[in-house]
XYZ file of C-alpha atoms in Angstrom:
294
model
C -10.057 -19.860 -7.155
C -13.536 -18.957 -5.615
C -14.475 -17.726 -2.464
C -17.764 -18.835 -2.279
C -17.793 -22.841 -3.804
C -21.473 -23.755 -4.795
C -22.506 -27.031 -3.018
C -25.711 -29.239 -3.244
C -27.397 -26.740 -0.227
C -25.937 -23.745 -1.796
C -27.602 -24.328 -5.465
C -30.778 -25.728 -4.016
C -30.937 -22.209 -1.683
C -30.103 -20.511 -4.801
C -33.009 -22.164 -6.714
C -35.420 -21.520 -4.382
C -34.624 -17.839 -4.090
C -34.887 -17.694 -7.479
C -38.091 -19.262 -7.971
C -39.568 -17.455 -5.100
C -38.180 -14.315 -7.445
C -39.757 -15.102 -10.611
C -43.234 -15.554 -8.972
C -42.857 -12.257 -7.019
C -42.149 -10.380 -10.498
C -44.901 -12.423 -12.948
C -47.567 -13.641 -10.881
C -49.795 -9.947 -12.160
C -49.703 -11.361 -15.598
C -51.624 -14.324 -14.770
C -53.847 -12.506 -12.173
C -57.664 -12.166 -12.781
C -59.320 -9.274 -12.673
C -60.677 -9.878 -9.181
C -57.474 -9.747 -7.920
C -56.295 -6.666 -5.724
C -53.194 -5.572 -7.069
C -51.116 -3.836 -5.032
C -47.230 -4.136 -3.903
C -47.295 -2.042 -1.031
C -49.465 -5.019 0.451
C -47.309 -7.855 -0.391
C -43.669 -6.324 -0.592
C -43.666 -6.615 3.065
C -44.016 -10.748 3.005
C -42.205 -10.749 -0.086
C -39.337 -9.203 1.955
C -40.165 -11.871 4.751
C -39.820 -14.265 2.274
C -36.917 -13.406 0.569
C -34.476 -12.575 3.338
C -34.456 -15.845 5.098
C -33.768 -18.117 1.573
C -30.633 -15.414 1.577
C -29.460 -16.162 4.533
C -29.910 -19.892 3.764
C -27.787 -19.198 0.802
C -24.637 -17.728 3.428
C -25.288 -20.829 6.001
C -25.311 -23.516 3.201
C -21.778 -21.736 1.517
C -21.023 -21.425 5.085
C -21.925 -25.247 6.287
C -20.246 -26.846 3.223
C -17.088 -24.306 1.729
C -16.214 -22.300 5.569
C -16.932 -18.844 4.433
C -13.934 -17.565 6.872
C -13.073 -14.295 8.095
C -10.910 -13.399 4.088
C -14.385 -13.951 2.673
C -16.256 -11.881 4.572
C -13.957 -8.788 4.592
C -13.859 -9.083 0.720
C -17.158 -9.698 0.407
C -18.048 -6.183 2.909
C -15.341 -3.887 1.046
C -16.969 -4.765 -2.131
C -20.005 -4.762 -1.434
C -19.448 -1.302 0.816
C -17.527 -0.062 -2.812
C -20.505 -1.067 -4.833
C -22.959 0.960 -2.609
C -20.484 3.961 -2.476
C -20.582 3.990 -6.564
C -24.065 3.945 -6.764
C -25.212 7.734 -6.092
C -22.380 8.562 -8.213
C -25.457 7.815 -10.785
C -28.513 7.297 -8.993
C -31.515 8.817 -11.223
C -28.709 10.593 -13.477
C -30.401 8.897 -17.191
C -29.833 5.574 -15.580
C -25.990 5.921 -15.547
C -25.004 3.319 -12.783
C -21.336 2.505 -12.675
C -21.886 0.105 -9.819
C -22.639 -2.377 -13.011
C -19.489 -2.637 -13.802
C -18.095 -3.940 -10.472
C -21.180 -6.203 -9.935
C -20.134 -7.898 -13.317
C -16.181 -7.997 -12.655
C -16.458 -9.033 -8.967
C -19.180 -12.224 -10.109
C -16.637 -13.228 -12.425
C -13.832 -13.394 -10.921
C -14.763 -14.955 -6.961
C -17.894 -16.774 -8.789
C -21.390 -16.979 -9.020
C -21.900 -18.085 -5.554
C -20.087 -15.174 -4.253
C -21.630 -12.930 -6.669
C -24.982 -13.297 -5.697
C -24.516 -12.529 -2.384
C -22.601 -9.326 -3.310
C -25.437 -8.609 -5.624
C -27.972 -8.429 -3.094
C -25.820 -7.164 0.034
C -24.594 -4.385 -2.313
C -27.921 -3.185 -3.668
C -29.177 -2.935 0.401
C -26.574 -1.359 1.430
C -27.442 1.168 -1.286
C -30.079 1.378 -0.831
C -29.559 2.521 2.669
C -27.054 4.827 1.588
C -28.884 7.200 -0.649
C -32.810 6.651 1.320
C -33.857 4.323 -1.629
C -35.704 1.799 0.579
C -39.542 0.917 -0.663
C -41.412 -2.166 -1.520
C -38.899 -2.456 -4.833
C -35.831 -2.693 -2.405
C -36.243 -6.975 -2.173
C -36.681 -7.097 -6.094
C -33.707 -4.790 -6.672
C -31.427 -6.943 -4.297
C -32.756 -10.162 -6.288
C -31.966 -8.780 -9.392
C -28.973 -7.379 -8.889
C -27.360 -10.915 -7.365
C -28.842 -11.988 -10.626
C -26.494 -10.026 -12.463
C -23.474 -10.841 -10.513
C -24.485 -14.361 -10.332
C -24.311 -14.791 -13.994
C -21.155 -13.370 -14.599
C -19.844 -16.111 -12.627
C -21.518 -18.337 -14.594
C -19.844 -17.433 -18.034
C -17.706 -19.724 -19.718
C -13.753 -19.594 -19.626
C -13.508 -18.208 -15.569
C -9.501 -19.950 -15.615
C -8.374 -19.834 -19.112
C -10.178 -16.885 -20.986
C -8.020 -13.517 -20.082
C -7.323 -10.485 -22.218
C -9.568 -7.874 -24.891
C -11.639 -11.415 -25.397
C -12.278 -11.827 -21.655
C -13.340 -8.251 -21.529
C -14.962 -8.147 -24.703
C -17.224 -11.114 -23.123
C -17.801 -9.086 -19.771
C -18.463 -6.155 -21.636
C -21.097 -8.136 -23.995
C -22.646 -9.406 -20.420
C -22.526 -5.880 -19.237
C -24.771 -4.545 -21.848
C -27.323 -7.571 -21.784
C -27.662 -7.541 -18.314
C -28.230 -4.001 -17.740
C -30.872 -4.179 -20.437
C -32.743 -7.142 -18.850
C -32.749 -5.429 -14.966
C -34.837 -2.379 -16.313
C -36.788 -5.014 -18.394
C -37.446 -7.453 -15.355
C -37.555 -4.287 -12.346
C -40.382 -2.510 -15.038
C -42.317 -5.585 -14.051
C -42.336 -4.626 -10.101
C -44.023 -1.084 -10.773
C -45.541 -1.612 -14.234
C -48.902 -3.612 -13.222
C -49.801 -1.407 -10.025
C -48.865 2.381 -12.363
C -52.416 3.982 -12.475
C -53.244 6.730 -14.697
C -51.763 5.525 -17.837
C -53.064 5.545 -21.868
C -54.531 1.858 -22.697
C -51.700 0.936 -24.736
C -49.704 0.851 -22.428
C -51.394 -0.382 -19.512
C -51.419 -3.920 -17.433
C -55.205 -5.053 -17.372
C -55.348 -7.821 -15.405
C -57.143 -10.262 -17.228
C -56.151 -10.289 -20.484
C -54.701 -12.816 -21.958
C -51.159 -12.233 -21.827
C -50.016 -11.922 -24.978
C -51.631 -8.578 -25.094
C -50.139 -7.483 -21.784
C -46.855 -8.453 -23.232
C -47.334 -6.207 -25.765
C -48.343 -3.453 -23.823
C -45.779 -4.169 -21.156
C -43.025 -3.752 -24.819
C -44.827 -0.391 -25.356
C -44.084 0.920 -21.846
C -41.079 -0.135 -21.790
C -39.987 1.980 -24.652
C -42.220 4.938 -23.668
C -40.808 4.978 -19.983
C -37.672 3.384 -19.314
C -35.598 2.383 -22.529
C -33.776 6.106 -21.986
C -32.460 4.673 -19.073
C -31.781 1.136 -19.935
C -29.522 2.167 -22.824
C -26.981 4.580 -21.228
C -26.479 2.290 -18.303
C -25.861 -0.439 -21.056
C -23.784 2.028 -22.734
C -21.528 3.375 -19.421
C -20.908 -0.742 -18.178
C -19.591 -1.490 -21.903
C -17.424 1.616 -21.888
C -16.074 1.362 -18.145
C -15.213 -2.939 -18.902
C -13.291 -1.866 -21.847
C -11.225 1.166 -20.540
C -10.993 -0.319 -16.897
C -11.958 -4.080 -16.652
C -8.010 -4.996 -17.318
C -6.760 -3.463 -14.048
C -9.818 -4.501 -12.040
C -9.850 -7.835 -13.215
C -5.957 -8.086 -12.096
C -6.816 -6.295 -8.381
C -9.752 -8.726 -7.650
C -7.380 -11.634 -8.709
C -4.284 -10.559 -7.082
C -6.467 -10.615 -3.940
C -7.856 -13.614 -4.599
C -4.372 -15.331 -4.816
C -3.308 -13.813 -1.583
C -6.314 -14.584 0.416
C -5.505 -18.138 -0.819
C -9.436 -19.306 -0.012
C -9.253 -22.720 -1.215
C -5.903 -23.419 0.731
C -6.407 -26.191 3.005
C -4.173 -25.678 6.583
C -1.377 -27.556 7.238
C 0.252 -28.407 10.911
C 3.777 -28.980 10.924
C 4.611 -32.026 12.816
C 7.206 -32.173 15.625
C 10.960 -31.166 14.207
C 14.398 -33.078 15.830
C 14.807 -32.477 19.091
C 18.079 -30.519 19.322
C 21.732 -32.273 20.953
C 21.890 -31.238 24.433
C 25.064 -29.021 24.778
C 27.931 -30.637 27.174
C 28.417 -28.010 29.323
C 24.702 -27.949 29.992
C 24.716 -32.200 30.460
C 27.466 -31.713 32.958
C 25.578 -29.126 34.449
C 28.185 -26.658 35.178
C 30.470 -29.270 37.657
C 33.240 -28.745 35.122
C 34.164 -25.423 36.453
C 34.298 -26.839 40.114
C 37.969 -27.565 41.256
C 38.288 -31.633 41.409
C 39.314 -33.094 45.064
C 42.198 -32.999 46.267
C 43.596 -30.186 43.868
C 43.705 -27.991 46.847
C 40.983 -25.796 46.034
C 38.992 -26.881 48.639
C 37.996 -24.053 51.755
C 39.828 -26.584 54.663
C 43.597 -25.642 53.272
């Protein structure tokens, strides 16, 4: 049972953002060198860009599934618990339990769902602990990545159990990997100051920045990277069992893919007698001498 059921509009509004994405994060590595490089001039349009195609992604779920008012109040206690776990490790060696729910939420209500969450969650954090800069759009694109492709691994009805959370915990890892990988990309070309090997120099052919961009990614961020690997594995293990039944269990009850039913009209009910006589019986009959002339 999903929440959020992906239709024709929804995937082609998920496409788009995606592409829109990709380009944002490698269009430096394919920059010449007269290029000015700089985010803090094109995170503001990036931002106009983005935020429209993801509110094009809630009216097409919205135009085609009904995203009704269950939805919506699952989708803001979520997303409101995901922001509340992230200072728990915000800039703490990259320790970010909000991984873990991102991961379990995506696979249970489904990818459509979990993208949204993704990116409302990582904003709302955002605002939350003052992280809001020109990386805020390509945080709340990755991060509905994450969640989106938990809902996209195999087994969602069938596959419960250590396998199901072995599997989430095996996504867990990867994904947390590939966000520092892909967010090192935001930052990485526009980082003055740095040695050669591991700078961008826009220009080169890019298999050289590649390989610089794989030697500042183990100089800089790989100390992060790993422990928030390392803390979604551990918490999907210990406590993906009894999250995994919670978010169902709500699921079920919110019943989002039940379809309303009207009763029709019942019987109409046998009239009792005293009411079809209405209430003559307990007059005296004529002539019984009940009547006020005697």
């Amino acid at each position: 049972m999903r929440a959020v059921r992906l239709g024709p509009r929804s995937v082609t509004a998920l496409v788009l953002t995606s592409a829109t994405g990709v380009a944002a994060f490698a269009w430096p590595l394919l920059a010449d060198r007269a290029s000015g490089l700089a985010h803090s001039r094109d995170a503001p349009w990036l931002f106009a860009a983005l935020l429209p195609l993801l509110l094009a992604v809630a009216v097409a779920t919205v135009s085609e599934t009904g995203l009704d008012a269950k939805a919506v109040a699952m989708l803001g206690v979520l997303a409101a618990a995901g922001a509340a776990l992230r200072p728990l490790g915000a800039g703490t060696a990259g320790l970010e339990p909000m991984f873990f729910l991102m991961v379990l939420s995506g696979r249970v209500l489904g990818p459509g769902f979990g993208f949204v969450l993704g990116a409302v969650s990582m904003f709302a954090g955002a605002l939350l602990t003052g992280g809001v800069g020109p990386w805020m759009p390509f945080q709340m694109l990755t991060m509905g990545w994450v969640s989106m492709g938990a809902g996209l691994l195999p087994g969602p009805a069938t596959l419960r159990g250590a396998r199901e959370r072995v599997l989430l915990a095996g996504y867990g890892a990867v994904s947390a990997l590939l966000y520092g990988l892909i967010m090192n990309l935001q930052g990485w070309p526009y980082i003055a100051g740095l040695g050669s090997g591991i700078s961008f120099v826009p220009g080169d052919p890019l298999p050289e920045n590649l390989a610089r961009y794989g030697a500042y990614v183990l100089a800089t961020s790989l100390g992060w990277d790993v422990p928030r690997a390392l803390l979604t594995v551990v918490l999907t293990l210990t406590l993906g069992g009894t999250v995994l039944r919670a978010l169902r269990r709500a699921t079920r009850r919110a019943a989002f893919d039940a379809a309303p039913v009207f009763a029709g009209p019942g019987p109409v009910p046998a009239p009792d007698p005293g009411e079809r006589t209405g209430g003559a019986a307990s007059a005296p009959p004529p002539g019984s001498g009940g009547s006020s002339a005697e």
